[in-house]
Every structure is written in C-alpha cells, then in structure tokens.
PDB file of C-alpha atoms in Angstrom:
ATOM      1  CA  UNK A   1       3.793   0.848  74.025  1.00  0.00           C
ATOM      2  CA  UNK A   2       3.590   4.358  74.926  1.00  0.00           C
ATOM      3  CA  UNK A   3       6.110   4.753  72.109  1.00  0.00           C
ATOM      4  CA  UNK A   4       3.876   2.935  69.652  1.00  0.00           C
ATOM      5  CA  UNK A   5       0.662   5.068  70.710  1.00  0.00           C
ATOM      6  CA  UNK A   6       2.715   8.231  70.109  1.00  0.00           C
ATOM      7  CA  UNK A   7       3.449   7.042  66.806  1.00  0.00           C
ATOM      8  CA  UNK A   8       0.202   6.349  65.664  1.00  0.00           C
ATOM      9  CA  UNK A   9      -1.079   9.663  66.762  1.00  0.00           C
ATOM     10  CA  UNK A  10       1.491  11.430  65.511  1.00  0.00           C
ATOM     11  CA  UNK A  11       0.839   9.432  62.154  1.00  0.00           C
ATOM     12  CA  UNK A  12      -2.648  10.774  62.096  1.00  0.00           C
ATOM     13  CA  UNK A  13      -1.908  14.251  62.918  1.00  0.00           C
ATOM     14  CA  UNK A  14       0.079  14.275  59.572  1.00  0.00           C
ATOM     15  CA  UNK A  15      -2.701  12.400  57.663  1.00  0.00           C
ATOM     16  CA  UNK A  16      -5.335  15.072  58.751  1.00  0.00           C
ATOM     17  CA  UNK A  17      -2.378  17.686  58.316  1.00  0.00           C
ATOM     18  CA  UNK A  18      -1.826  16.300  54.657  1.00  0.00           C
ATOM     19  CA  UNK A  19      -5.691  15.990  54.108  1.00  0.00           C
ATOM     20  CA  UNK A  20      -6.270  19.436  54.897  1.00  0.00           C
ATOM     21  CA  UNK A  21      -3.532  20.708  53.091  1.00  0.00           C
ATOM     22  CA  UNK A  22      -5.567  18.789  50.062  1.00  0.00           C
ATOM     23  CA  UNK A  23      -8.684  20.386  50.519  1.00  0.00           C
ATOM     24  CA  UNK A  24      -7.465  23.933  50.717  1.00  0.00           C
ATOM     25  CA  UNK A  25      -5.392  23.145  47.694  1.00  0.00           C
ATOM     26  CA  UNK A  26      -8.465  22.042  45.883  1.00  0.00           C
ATOM     27  CA  UNK A  27     -10.412  24.433  46.968  1.00  0.00           C
ATOM     28  CA  UNK A  28      -8.030  27.492  45.820  1.00  0.00           C
ATOM     29  CA  UNK A  29      -7.257  26.117  42.676  1.00  0.00           C
ATOM     30  CA  UNK A  30     -10.597  25.325  41.446  1.00  0.00           C
ATOM     31  CA  UNK A  31     -10.714  27.767  38.784  1.00  0.00           C
ATOM     32  CA  UNK A  32     -13.965  27.512  37.402  1.00  0.00           C
ATOM     33  CA  UNK A  33     -14.052  28.855  33.466  1.00  0.00           C
ATOM     34  CA  UNK A  34     -16.213  31.466  32.324  1.00  0.00           C
ATOM     35  CA  UNK A  35     -19.450  29.741  32.523  1.00  0.00           C
ATOM     36  CA  UNK A  36     -21.132  32.300  30.366  1.00  0.00           C
ATOM     37  CA  UNK A  37     -22.120  31.806  26.773  1.00  0.00           C
ATOM     38  CA  UNK A  38     -19.577  33.391  24.501  1.00  0.00           C
ATOM     39  CA  UNK A  39     -21.286  35.945  22.031  1.00  0.00           C
ATOM     40  CA  UNK A  40     -20.250  34.033  18.821  1.00  0.00           C
ATOM     41  CA  UNK A  41     -21.290  34.426  15.331  1.00  0.00           C
ATOM     42  CA  UNK A  42     -22.049  32.180  12.350  1.00  0.00           C
ATOM     43  CA  UNK A  43     -21.419  32.862   8.835  1.00  0.00           C
ATOM     44  CA  UNK A  44     -24.160  33.040   5.886  1.00  0.00           C
ATOM     45  CA  UNK A  45     -21.843  32.023   3.770  1.00  0.00           C
ATOM     46  CA  UNK A  46     -23.676  33.149   0.273  1.00  0.00           C
ATOM     47  CA  UNK A  47     -24.871  36.395   1.930  1.00  0.00           C
ATOM     48  CA  UNK A  48     -21.187  36.676   3.559  1.00  0.00           C
ATOM     49  CA  UNK A  49     -22.853  37.953   6.637  1.00  0.00           C
ATOM     50  CA  UNK A  50     -22.352  37.238  10.139  1.00  0.00           C
ATOM     51  CA  UNK A  51     -25.707  36.528  12.201  1.00  0.00           C
ATOM     52  CA  UNK A  52     -25.366  35.941  16.288  1.00  0.00           C
ATOM     53  CA  UNK A  53     -25.742  32.565  17.338  1.00  0.00           C
ATOM     54  CA  UNK A  54     -29.145  32.045  19.477  1.00  0.00           C
ATOM     55  CA  UNK A  55     -29.419  30.959  23.201  1.00  0.00           C
ATOM     56  CA  UNK A  56     -30.421  27.524  24.675  1.00  0.00           C
ATOM     57  CA  UNK A  57     -32.513  29.778  26.928  1.00  0.00           C
ATOM     58  CA  UNK A  58     -34.638  30.816  23.988  1.00  0.00           C
ATOM     59  CA  UNK A  59     -37.765  28.478  22.820  1.00  0.00           C
ATOM     60  CA  UNK A  60     -36.532  25.696  20.281  1.00  0.00           C
ATOM     61  CA  UNK A  61     -36.888  26.141  16.823  1.00  0.00           C
ATOM     62  CA  UNK A  62     -36.165  22.902  15.179  1.00  0.00           C
ATOM     63  CA  UNK A  63     -36.346  18.972  16.140  1.00  0.00           C
ATOM     64  CA  UNK A  64     -32.402  18.308  16.430  1.00  0.00           C
ATOM     65  CA  UNK A  65     -29.134  19.755  16.906  1.00  0.00           C
ATOM     66  CA  UNK A  66     -25.949  18.177  16.676  1.00  0.00           C
ATOM     67  CA  UNK A  67     -22.899  19.552  17.991  1.00  0.00           C
ATOM     68  CA  UNK A  68     -19.760  18.406  16.700  1.00  0.00           C
ATOM     69  CA  UNK A  69     -15.967  19.656  18.548  1.00  0.00           C
ATOM     70  CA  UNK A  70     -13.041  19.990  16.062  1.00  0.00           C
ATOM     71  CA  UNK A  71      -9.762  20.541  16.765  1.00  0.00           C
ATOM     72  CA  UNK A  72      -7.508  20.430  13.678  1.00  0.00           C
ATOM     73  CA  UNK A  73     -10.193  18.047  12.224  1.00  0.00           C
ATOM     74  CA  UNK A  74      -9.524  19.433   8.607  1.00  0.00           C
ATOM     75  CA  UNK A  75      -8.814  15.601   7.302  1.00  0.00           C
ATOM     76  CA  UNK A  76     -11.315  13.404   9.392  1.00  0.00           C
ATOM     77  CA  UNK A  77     -14.468  15.903   9.459  1.00  0.00           C
ATOM     78  CA  UNK A  78     -15.466  15.506   5.580  1.00  0.00           C
ATOM     79  CA  UNK A  79     -15.774  11.619   5.727  1.00  0.00           C
ATOM     80  CA  UNK A  80     -17.920  12.052   9.059  1.00  0.00           C
ATOM     81  CA  UNK A  81     -20.146  15.155   7.391  1.00  0.00           C
ATOM     82  CA  UNK A  82     -20.360  13.164   4.044  1.00  0.00           C
ATOM     83  CA  UNK A  83     -21.839  10.419   5.543  1.00  0.00           C
ATOM     84  CA  UNK A  84     -23.945  12.325   8.110  1.00  0.00           C
ATOM     85  CA  UNK A  85     -25.481  14.793   6.298  1.00  0.00           C
ATOM     86  CA  UNK A  86     -27.166  12.709   3.260  1.00  0.00           C
ATOM     87  CA  UNK A  87     -28.601  10.845   6.382  1.00  0.00           C
ATOM     88  CA  UNK A  88     -29.916  13.801   7.672  1.00  0.00           C
ATOM     89  CA  UNK A  89     -31.201  14.582   4.721  1.00  0.00           C
ATOM     90  CA  UNK A  90     -33.312  11.925   4.655  1.00  0.00           C
ATOM     91  CA  UNK A  91     -35.122  11.934   7.684  1.00  0.00           C
ATOM     92  CA  UNK A  92     -38.401  13.787   8.567  1.00  0.00           C
ATOM     93  CA  UNK A  93     -37.222  16.238  11.230  1.00  0.00           C
ATOM     94  CA  UNK A  94     -35.922  19.411  11.223  1.00  0.00           C
ATOM     95  CA  UNK A  95     -31.915  19.668  12.438  1.00  0.00           C
ATOM     96  CA  UNK A  96     -28.948  21.433  12.557  1.00  0.00           C
ATOM     97  CA  UNK A  97     -25.415  20.738  12.612  1.00  0.00           C
ATOM     98  CA  UNK A  98     -22.918  23.192  14.611  1.00  0.00           C
ATOM     99  CA  UNK A  99     -19.019  22.449  13.880  1.00  0.00           C
ATOM    100  CA  UNK A 100     -17.342  24.232  17.233  1.00  0.00           C
ATOM    101  CA  UNK A 101     -13.899  25.095  15.613  1.00  0.00           C
ATOM    102  CA  UNK A 102     -11.715  24.923  19.030  1.00  0.00           C
ATOM    103  CA  UNK A 103      -8.888  27.204  17.963  1.00  0.00           C
ATOM    104  CA  UNK A 104      -7.704  24.576  15.172  1.00  0.00           C
ATOM    105  CA  UNK A 105      -4.305  25.527  13.612  1.00  0.00           C
ATOM    106  CA  UNK A 106      -5.216  23.940  10.241  1.00  0.00           C
ATOM    107  CA  UNK A 107      -7.877  24.988   7.757  1.00  0.00           C
ATOM    108  CA  UNK A 108     -10.943  23.326   9.725  1.00  0.00           C
ATOM    109  CA  UNK A 109     -12.789  26.280   9.374  1.00  0.00           C
ATOM    110  CA  UNK A 110     -12.497  26.689   5.622  1.00  0.00           C
ATOM    111  CA  UNK A 111     -13.400  22.855   5.457  1.00  0.00           C
ATOM    112  CA  UNK A 112     -16.612  23.249   7.737  1.00  0.00           C
ATOM    113  CA  UNK A 113     -17.641  26.343   5.801  1.00  0.00           C
ATOM    114  CA  UNK A 114     -17.844  24.607   2.559  1.00  0.00           C
ATOM    115  CA  UNK A 115     -20.905  22.553   3.664  1.00  0.00           C
ATOM    116  CA  UNK A 116     -22.395  25.603   4.528  1.00  0.00           C
ATOM    117  CA  UNK A 117     -22.327  26.646   1.111  1.00  0.00           C
ATOM    118  CA  UNK A 118     -23.829  23.232   0.372  1.00  0.00           C
ATOM    119  CA  UNK A 119     -26.502  23.121   2.853  1.00  0.00           C
ATOM    120  CA  UNK A 120     -27.320  26.818   3.904  1.00  0.00           C
ATOM    121  CA  UNK A 121     -26.473  28.229   7.255  1.00  0.00           C
ATOM    122  CA  UNK A 122     -30.117  27.304   8.697  1.00  0.00           C
ATOM    123  CA  UNK A 123     -28.620  23.823   8.508  1.00  0.00           C
ATOM    124  CA  UNK A 124     -25.126  23.955   8.804  1.00  0.00           C
ATOM    125  CA  UNK A 125     -23.294  26.609  10.983  1.00  0.00           C
ATOM    126  CA  UNK A 126     -19.867  27.146  11.988  1.00  0.00           C
ATOM    127  CA  UNK A 127     -18.616  28.285  15.654  1.00  0.00           C
ATOM    128  CA  UNK A 128     -15.000  29.708  15.944  1.00  0.00           C
ATOM    129  CA  UNK A 129     -13.992  29.927  19.665  1.00  0.00           C
ATOM    130  CA  UNK A 130     -11.574  32.771  20.414  1.00  0.00           C
ATOM    131  CA  UNK A 131      -8.608  30.061  21.703  1.00  0.00           C
ATOM    132  CA  UNK A 132      -8.778  26.565  22.261  1.00  0.00           C
ATOM    133  CA  UNK A 133     -10.657  25.306  25.610  1.00  0.00           C
ATOM    134  CA  UNK A 134     -10.457  21.367  25.388  1.00  0.00           C
ATOM    135  CA  UNK A 135     -13.320  19.212  24.027  1.00  0.00           C
ATOM    136  CA  UNK A 136     -15.622  19.788  26.920  1.00  0.00           C
ATOM    137  CA  UNK A 137     -15.240  23.508  26.541  1.00  0.00           C
ATOM    138  CA  UNK A 138     -16.272  23.376  22.983  1.00  0.00           C
ATOM    139  CA  UNK A 139     -19.029  21.236  23.145  1.00  0.00           C
ATOM    140  CA  UNK A 140     -20.533  23.385  26.062  1.00  0.00           C
ATOM    141  CA  UNK A 141     -20.396  26.778  23.698  1.00  0.00           C
ATOM    142  CA  UNK A 142     -22.128  24.775  20.776  1.00  0.00           C
ATOM    143  CA  UNK A 143     -24.928  23.209  23.374  1.00  0.00           C
ATOM    144  CA  UNK A 144     -25.415  26.425  24.822  1.00  0.00           C
ATOM    145  CA  UNK A 145     -26.040  27.981  21.338  1.00  0.00           C
ATOM    146  CA  UNK A 146     -28.368  25.384  19.888  1.00  0.00           C
ATOM    147  CA  UNK A 147     -31.900  25.575  18.539  1.00  0.00           C
ATOM    148  CA  UNK A 148     -33.261  21.667  18.816  1.00  0.00           C
ATOM    149  CA  UNK A 149     -35.608  20.177  21.062  1.00  0.00           C
ATOM    150  CA  UNK A 150     -32.617  17.362  20.906  1.00  0.00           C
ATOM    151  CA  UNK A 151     -29.364  18.252  21.170  1.00  0.00           C
ATOM    152  CA  UNK A 152     -26.842  15.363  20.429  1.00  0.00           C
ATOM    153  CA  UNK A 153     -22.862  15.778  20.722  1.00  0.00           C
ATOM    154  CA  UNK A 154     -20.918  13.665  18.622  1.00  0.00           C
ATOM    155  CA  UNK A 155     -17.203  13.158  17.425  1.00  0.00           C
ATOM    156  CA  UNK A 156     -15.580  14.851  14.355  1.00  0.00           C
ATOM    157  CA  UNK A 157     -14.102  11.477  13.715  1.00  0.00           C
ATOM    158  CA  UNK A 158     -17.366   9.759  12.691  1.00  0.00           C
ATOM    159  CA  UNK A 159     -16.425   6.669  14.958  1.00  0.00           C
ATOM    160  CA  UNK A 160     -20.108   6.259  16.036  1.00  0.00           C
ATOM    161  CA  UNK A 161     -22.976   5.080  13.300  1.00  0.00           C
ATOM    162  CA  UNK A 162     -25.066   7.988  12.613  1.00  0.00           C
ATOM    163  CA  UNK A 163     -27.476   5.568  11.932  1.00  0.00           C
ATOM    164  CA  UNK A 164     -27.398   4.729  15.396  1.00  0.00           C
ATOM    165  CA  UNK A 165     -29.136   8.271  16.385  1.00  0.00           C
ATOM    166  CA  UNK A 166     -32.748   6.751  15.177  1.00  0.00           C
ATOM    167  CA  UNK A 167     -32.569   4.022  18.293  1.00  0.00           C
ATOM    168  CA  UNK A 168     -31.072   7.138  20.716  1.00  0.00           C
ATOM    169  CA  UNK A 169     -34.112   9.129  19.729  1.00  0.00           C
ATOM    170  CA  UNK A 170     -36.366   6.299  20.088  1.00  0.00           C
ATOM    171  CA  UNK A 171     -34.934   5.455  23.788  1.00  0.00           C
ATOM    172  CA  UNK A 172     -34.776   9.262  24.981  1.00  0.00           C
ATOM    173  CA  UNK A 173     -38.503   9.455  23.861  1.00  0.00           C
ATOM    174  CA  UNK A 174     -39.619   6.287  25.998  1.00  0.00           C
ATOM    175  CA  UNK A 175     -37.270   7.424  28.556  1.00  0.00           C
ATOM    176  CA  UNK A 176     -39.012  10.777  28.851  1.00  0.00           C
ATOM    177  CA  UNK A 177     -42.642   9.423  28.654  1.00  0.00           C
ATOM    178  CA  UNK A 178     -41.902   6.687  31.418  1.00  0.00           C
ATOM    179  CA  UNK A 179     -40.555   9.244  33.843  1.00  0.00           C
ATOM    180  CA  UNK A 180     -43.099  11.889  32.798  1.00  0.00           C
ATOM    181  CA  UNK A 181     -40.744  14.534  33.037  1.00  0.00           C
ATOM    182  CA  UNK A 182     -39.018  17.064  29.962  1.00  0.00           C
ATOM    183  CA  UNK A 183     -35.610  15.550  31.080  1.00  0.00           C
ATOM    184  CA  UNK A 184     -33.389  12.612  29.710  1.00  0.00           C
ATOM    185  CA  UNK A 185     -29.925  11.619  28.374  1.00  0.00           C
ATOM    186  CA  UNK A 186     -29.600   8.643  25.862  1.00  0.00           C
ATOM    187  CA  UNK A 187     -25.994   7.363  26.303  1.00  0.00           C
ATOM    188  CA  UNK A 188     -24.204   5.930  23.183  1.00  0.00           C
ATOM    189  CA  UNK A 189     -22.570   2.639  24.689  1.00  0.00           C
ATOM    190  CA  UNK A 190     -19.790   0.572  23.251  1.00  0.00           C
ATOM    191  CA  UNK A 191     -20.192  -1.603  26.193  1.00  0.00           C
ATOM    192  CA  UNK A 192     -21.781  -4.478  24.237  1.00  0.00           C
ATOM    193  CA  UNK A 193     -25.142  -4.143  26.054  1.00  0.00           C
ATOM    194  CA  UNK A 194     -26.472  -6.619  23.029  1.00  0.00           C
ATOM    195  CA  UNK A 195     -25.164  -8.574  20.439  1.00  0.00           C
ATOM    196  CA  UNK A 196     -25.685  -6.238  17.904  1.00  0.00           C
ATOM    197  CA  UNK A 197     -23.454  -3.552  19.616  1.00  0.00           C
ATOM    198  CA  UNK A 198     -20.039  -4.019  17.495  1.00  0.00           C
ATOM    199  CA  UNK A 199     -16.849  -2.211  18.807  1.00  0.00           C
ATOM    200  CA  UNK A 200     -13.863  -2.440  17.065  1.00  0.00           C
ATOM    201  CA  UNK A 201     -11.388  -1.153  19.405  1.00  0.00           C
ATOM    202  CA  UNK A 202      -7.694  -2.023  19.868  1.00  0.00           C
ATOM    203  CA  UNK A 203      -6.506  -3.825  22.498  1.00  0.00           C
ATOM    204  CA  UNK A 204      -4.495  -1.071  24.241  1.00  0.00           C
ATOM    205  CA  UNK A 205      -7.325   1.313  23.944  1.00  0.00           C
ATOM    206  CA  UNK A 206      -9.800  -1.176  25.315  1.00  0.00           C
ATOM    207  CA  UNK A 207      -7.254  -1.793  28.413  1.00  0.00           C
ATOM    208  CA  UNK A 208      -7.374   2.048  29.204  1.00  0.00           C
ATOM    209  CA  UNK A 209     -11.297   2.131  28.920  1.00  0.00           C
ATOM    210  CA  UNK A 210     -11.563  -0.790  31.270  1.00  0.00           C
ATOM    211  CA  UNK A 211      -8.959   0.899  34.046  1.00  0.00           C
ATOM    212  CA  UNK A 212     -10.904   3.944  33.295  1.00  0.00           C
ATOM    213  CA  UNK A 213     -14.276   2.551  33.972  1.00  0.00           C
ATOM    214  CA  UNK A 214     -13.331   1.223  37.050  1.00  0.00           C
ATOM    215  CA  UNK A 215     -11.611   4.323  38.376  1.00  0.00           C
ATOM    216  CA  UNK A 216     -15.104   6.132  37.413  1.00  0.00           C
ATOM    217  CA  UNK A 217     -16.952   3.694  39.698  1.00  0.00           C
ATOM    218  CA  UNK A 218     -14.320   3.882  42.659  1.00  0.00           C
ATOM    219  CA  UNK A 219     -13.752   7.901  42.173  1.00  0.00           C
ATOM    220  CA  UNK A 220     -16.535   9.158  40.838  1.00  0.00           C
ATOM    221  CA  UNK A 221     -19.244   7.177  42.276  1.00  0.00           C
ATOM    222  CA  UNK A 222     -20.750   6.774  38.440  1.00  0.00           C
ATOM    223  CA  UNK A 223     -22.046   2.972  38.751  1.00  0.00           C
ATOM    224  CA  UNK A 224     -24.924   3.202  36.546  1.00  0.00           C
ATOM    225  CA  UNK A 225     -23.352   4.024  33.293  1.00  0.00           C
ATOM    226  CA  UNK A 226     -21.206   1.282  31.551  1.00  0.00           C
ATOM    227  CA  UNK A 227     -19.551   3.764  29.193  1.00  0.00           C
ATOM    228  CA  UNK A 228     -19.080   7.520  29.952  1.00  0.00           C
ATOM    229  CA  UNK A 229     -16.760   8.289  27.601  1.00  0.00           C
ATOM    230  CA  UNK A 230     -18.459   7.283  24.210  1.00  0.00           C
ATOM    231  CA  UNK A 231     -18.866  10.858  22.071  1.00  0.00           C
ATOM    232  CA  UNK A 232     -22.342  10.421  21.158  1.00  0.00           C
ATOM    233  CA  UNK A 233     -25.011  11.370  23.732  1.00  0.00           C
ATOM    234  CA  UNK A 234     -28.473  12.857  23.156  1.00  0.00           C
ATOM    235  CA  UNK A 235     -30.153  15.208  25.623  1.00  0.00           C
ATOM    236  CA  UNK A 236     -33.325  16.818  25.655  1.00  0.00           C
ATOM    237  CA  UNK A 237     -33.341  20.630  25.693  1.00  0.00           C
ATOM    238  CA  UNK A 238     -34.067  21.368  29.136  1.00  0.00           C
ATOM    239  CA  UNK A 239     -31.321  18.617  30.345  1.00  0.00           C
ATOM    240  CA  UNK A 240     -29.046  20.138  27.975  1.00  0.00           C
ATOM    241  CA  UNK A 241     -29.393  23.876  29.414  1.00  0.00           C
ATOM    242  CA  UNK A 242     -29.402  22.839  32.988  1.00  0.00           C
ATOM    243  CA  UNK A 243     -26.400  20.528  32.938  1.00  0.00           C
ATOM    244  CA  UNK A 244     -23.879  22.441  30.416  1.00  0.00           C
ATOM    245  CA  UNK A 245     -24.573  25.457  31.923  1.00  0.00           C
ATOM    246  CA  UNK A 246     -23.243  24.203  35.214  1.00  0.00           C
ATOM    247  CA  UNK A 247     -19.997  22.638  33.937  1.00  0.00           C
ATOM    248  CA  UNK A 248     -16.837  23.064  34.930  1.00  0.00           C
ATOM    249  CA  UNK A 249     -14.575  20.312  33.203  1.00  0.00           C
ATOM    250  CA  UNK A 250     -13.523  21.328  29.635  1.00  0.00           C
ATOM    251  CA  UNK A 251     -11.093  19.064  28.902  1.00  0.00           C
ATOM    252  CA  UNK A 252     -11.625  14.867  28.625  1.00  0.00           C
ATOM    253  CA  UNK A 253     -13.211  13.747  32.062  1.00  0.00           C
ATOM    254  CA  UNK A 254     -16.090  16.320  31.194  1.00  0.00           C
ATOM    255  CA  UNK A 255     -17.907  13.227  30.113  1.00  0.00           C
ATOM    256  CA  UNK A 256     -18.089  12.395  33.675  1.00  0.00           C
ATOM    257  CA  UNK A 257     -18.821  15.376  35.125  1.00  0.00           C
ATOM    258  CA  UNK A 258     -22.206  15.378  32.948  1.00  0.00           C
ATOM    259  CA  UNK A 259     -23.307  12.105  34.971  1.00  0.00           C
ATOM    260  CA  UNK A 260     -22.151  14.001  38.235  1.00  0.00           C
ATOM    261  CA  UNK A 261     -24.470  16.719  37.806  1.00  0.00           C
ATOM    262  CA  UNK A 262     -27.552  14.793  36.178  1.00  0.00           C
ATOM    263  CA  UNK A 263     -27.205  12.469  39.465  1.00  0.00           C
ATOM    264  CA  UNK A 264     -27.561  16.006  41.550  1.00  0.00           C
ATOM    265  CA  UNK A 265     -30.270  16.947  39.164  1.00  0.00           C
ATOM    266  CA  UNK A 266     -31.946  13.778  39.699  1.00  0.00           C
ATOM    267  CA  UNK A 267     -32.295  13.518  35.791  1.00  0.00           C
ATOM    268  CA  UNK A 268     -32.828  10.079  34.216  1.00  0.00           C
ATOM    269  CA  UNK A 269     -30.772   8.219  31.688  1.00  0.00           C
ATOM    270  CA  UNK A 270     -30.124   5.399  29.250  1.00  0.00           C
ATOM    271  CA  UNK A 271     -27.458   3.567  27.766  1.00  0.00           C
ATOM    272  CA  UNK A 272     -28.191   2.653  24.129  1.00  0.00           C
ATOM    273  CA  UNK A 273     -25.757   0.286  21.816  1.00  0.00           C
ATOM    274  CA  UNK A 274     -23.979   1.789  19.136  1.00  0.00           C
ATOM    275  CA  UNK A 275     -21.966   0.710  16.482  1.00  0.00           C
ATOM    276  CA  UNK A 276     -18.425   1.988  16.913  1.00  0.00           C
ATOM    277  CA  UNK A 277     -15.233   1.793  14.897  1.00  0.00           C
ATOM    278  CA  UNK A 278     -11.836   3.038  15.862  1.00  0.00           C
ATOM    279  CA  UNK A 279     -10.778   5.841  13.519  1.00  0.00           C
ATOM    280  CA  UNK A 280      -7.080   7.016  13.046  1.00  0.00           C
ATOM    281  CA  UNK A 281      -6.155  10.234  14.284  1.00  0.00           C
ATOM    282  CA  UNK A 282      -7.172  10.478  18.023  1.00  0.00           C
ATOM    283  CA  UNK A 283      -6.455  13.263  20.047  1.00  0.00           C
ATOM    284  CA  UNK A 284      -6.005  11.218  22.906  1.00  0.00           C
ATOM    285  CA  UNK A 285      -2.468  10.544  24.176  1.00  0.00           C
ATOM    286  CA  UNK A 286      -1.977   6.992  25.609  1.00  0.00           C
ATOM    287  CA  UNK A 287      -1.190   7.021  29.175  1.00  0.00           C
ATOM    288  CA  UNK A 288      -0.904  10.724  29.759  1.00  0.00           C
ATOM    289  CA  UNK A 289      -4.747  11.446  28.413  1.00  0.00           C
ATOM    290  CA  UNK A 290      -5.650   8.820  31.028  1.00  0.00           C
ATOM    291  CA  UNK A 291      -3.723  10.056  33.760  1.00  0.00           C
ATOM    292  CA  UNK A 292      -5.005  13.525  33.048  1.00  0.00           C
ATOM    293  CA  UNK A 293      -8.766  12.214  32.735  1.00  0.00           C
ATOM    294  CA  UNK A 294      -7.796  10.413  36.175  1.00  0.00           C
ATOM    295  CA  UNK A 295      -6.358  13.682  37.787  1.00  0.00           C
ATOM    296  CA  UNK A 296      -9.852  15.597  36.978  1.00  0.00           C
ATOM    297  CA  UNK A 297     -11.956  13.219  38.079  1.00  0.00           C
ATOM    298  CA  UNK A 298     -10.222  13.171  41.278  1.00  0.00           C
ATOM    299  CA  UNK A 299     -10.683  16.861  41.492  1.00  0.00           C
ATOM    300  CA  UNK A 300     -14.463  16.555  40.506  1.00  0.00           C
ATOM    301  CA  UNK A 301     -15.284  14.451  43.302  1.00  0.00           C
ATOM    302  CA  UNK A 302     -13.180  16.455  45.708  1.00  0.00           C
ATOM    303  CA  UNK A 303     -14.125  19.903  44.563  1.00  0.00           C
ATOM    304  CA  UNK A 304     -18.090  18.702  44.577  1.00  0.00           C
ATOM    305  CA  UNK A 305     -17.319  17.250  48.143  1.00  0.00           C
ATOM    306  CA  UNK A 306     -16.115  20.237  49.786  1.00  0.00           C
ATOM    307  CA  UNK A 307     -18.488  22.745  48.241  1.00  0.00           C
ATOM    308  CA  UNK A 308     -15.874  24.296  45.685  1.00  0.00           C
ATOM    309  CA  UNK A 309     -18.015  23.259  43.002  1.00  0.00           C
ATOM    310  CA  UNK A 310     -21.755  23.340  43.625  1.00  0.00           C
ATOM    311  CA  UNK A 311     -24.987  22.234  41.348  1.00  0.00           C
ATOM    312  CA  UNK A 312     -27.710  24.290  41.541  1.00  0.00           C
ATOM    313  CA  UNK A 313     -30.550  21.703  42.329  1.00  0.00           C
ATOM    314  CA  UNK A 314     -33.427  24.496  41.944  1.00  0.00           C
ATOM    315  CA  UNK A 315     -32.220  24.847  38.449  1.00  0.00           C
ATOM    316  CA  UNK A 316     -33.917  22.028  36.942  1.00  0.00           C
ATOM    317  CA  UNK A 317     -36.647  23.105  34.797  1.00  0.00           C
TER     318      UNK A 317
END
C-alpha cells in the first residue's frame, strides 16, 4: 500500500514537473512577430510612382476593402480576378482590392500589376512584402493598410463565389444593427447551414476539416463557429483594426486566433452560407499542414492561458 501511494505521489510530481516545463517552454518560445504595420508602398502604374499605403487607424475613404494574400499565385490569380473585378465594377459602392504578395518566387507581382493598369491604383493596389510571413501575416499587413468601412479577406484561388459577398454585407449590417455597436464579423461558411450552401470538396479534405473542427472546439474553445477556416470573412473597420492589430499567429491557424481575440473583445459574429468549390493548387500539404495547425492551436490556447499573449480588452473602440 505504501509503495502504491509512493508511486502515485511520484507520478503526480513528474506530471507537475512536465507541465511546468511545458509552460516555461511555451512562455519563452512565444516569439511574437513584429506587430507594427510595415511602411510599404504601392505603385501607380501609369505614372510609375510609388505611394505609401494608408493606415487602418485613419478615417475610412471607401465602402469596401478586399485583401487577397498571394504566394506564387501567378496562375490561379487571373481567373479569380477576372470574375471578381467585373462583379465589383457592377456594384453601387466604392471599393479597393489589395493583393499582398507574400514573398512570391514567380511573377505574381507582374500579373497583379496588370490589373492596376486596367483599373487604376485607386481601385487596385499591390503590396509586396519583403519576405514570406505566411497567409495570416500577409492578410494582417493588408488589413492594417485598408481604406474601407468594411474589410473582407478572400483567397487567391477564388474558391468562394464572389457573389456571396452580397450576403455577407447584409448579414454584417443586420448584426451591427441588432447589437447596436460598430463591431461585427460575417463569416463565410461551407458548413451547409442552408440547403443552398454548396461545397464540393474532396473526401480527404472533408476528413481533415471535420477533424480540425473537433480540435478547435476541444482545444480552442471555439464552439460558436462551425467553419473557422473558410477564406471569406468580412469585418467592420473597427473590428478589423482591433483584431488584426493584436494577432500573433501568421500561418494557417490565424483564423482561429481571430475568434479567440473576438471572444475576449466580445465582438459578435454570424455565419453566412457560401458557395465554395475546391480549386487545384492549394498550398495546404495534407497531414503536415493539419498537424502544423493543430500545434499552433495548442500554442494559442496555452499562451493565452498563461498570459504569454494578452488581448487588450480596452482597445475595443
């Protein structure tokens, strides 16, 4: 009996020590990227002049900003933009599209600048990051330089039908009207919330998505959003400013941190069903990318838990 008790005590001590080691490692390895907005410029192609990007802390100038991260997207970007730009031109609101080149090794920059030539730098701007930061880091830099009253980020593959933007804008307006605040997130969702939400994914990608969703609920504590990973999210300007200025994750799991920060700031969100189709050329590497996201999700949970990362709840404007 004494031996059993001794073994139990020893096991508890080992467990506590291991947990302490994990906490210390998490605390001292929680390297946070430079949160400051990079001072970057965009090119006015016809005049061949560079102009500094504005800051999201400045008053809005237009109705909508669309931020699209691009890493080696010279092939997939044109079909996306050829569908998006005519649609935006047909709308009755002012807009801008910001392509954020995340250190591409192909001719993504040149491809994007062709659209600046066509639509002008007031509607289409290209941001070139000095080095690859990851999808989350690229979106963050684009958002922090947006001029819109609303800010959308979308994927470069055009997997989500741009016409679903209308539904997100209406949902965000309704959400803010009900809550009575200038904050809100309209989340494009592939979770079959309605019969008219169509998602044509591969079986393997569905398995990864479902597994990750369970992990998000259990570890991340995000149980109010069924599809955290859809690359089609619309924010009010105040929400985009207060969330993206405090983000830490720059890779695939950044979507989850958006909702973690939103929960701390008590920012309301609503899911909106969208039409989505899987496009070839995804940068996600099966299994490896899922494990990387799971690791980041665990680190998000632990770092916020022990205070290595904090959310400034007074920052909500």
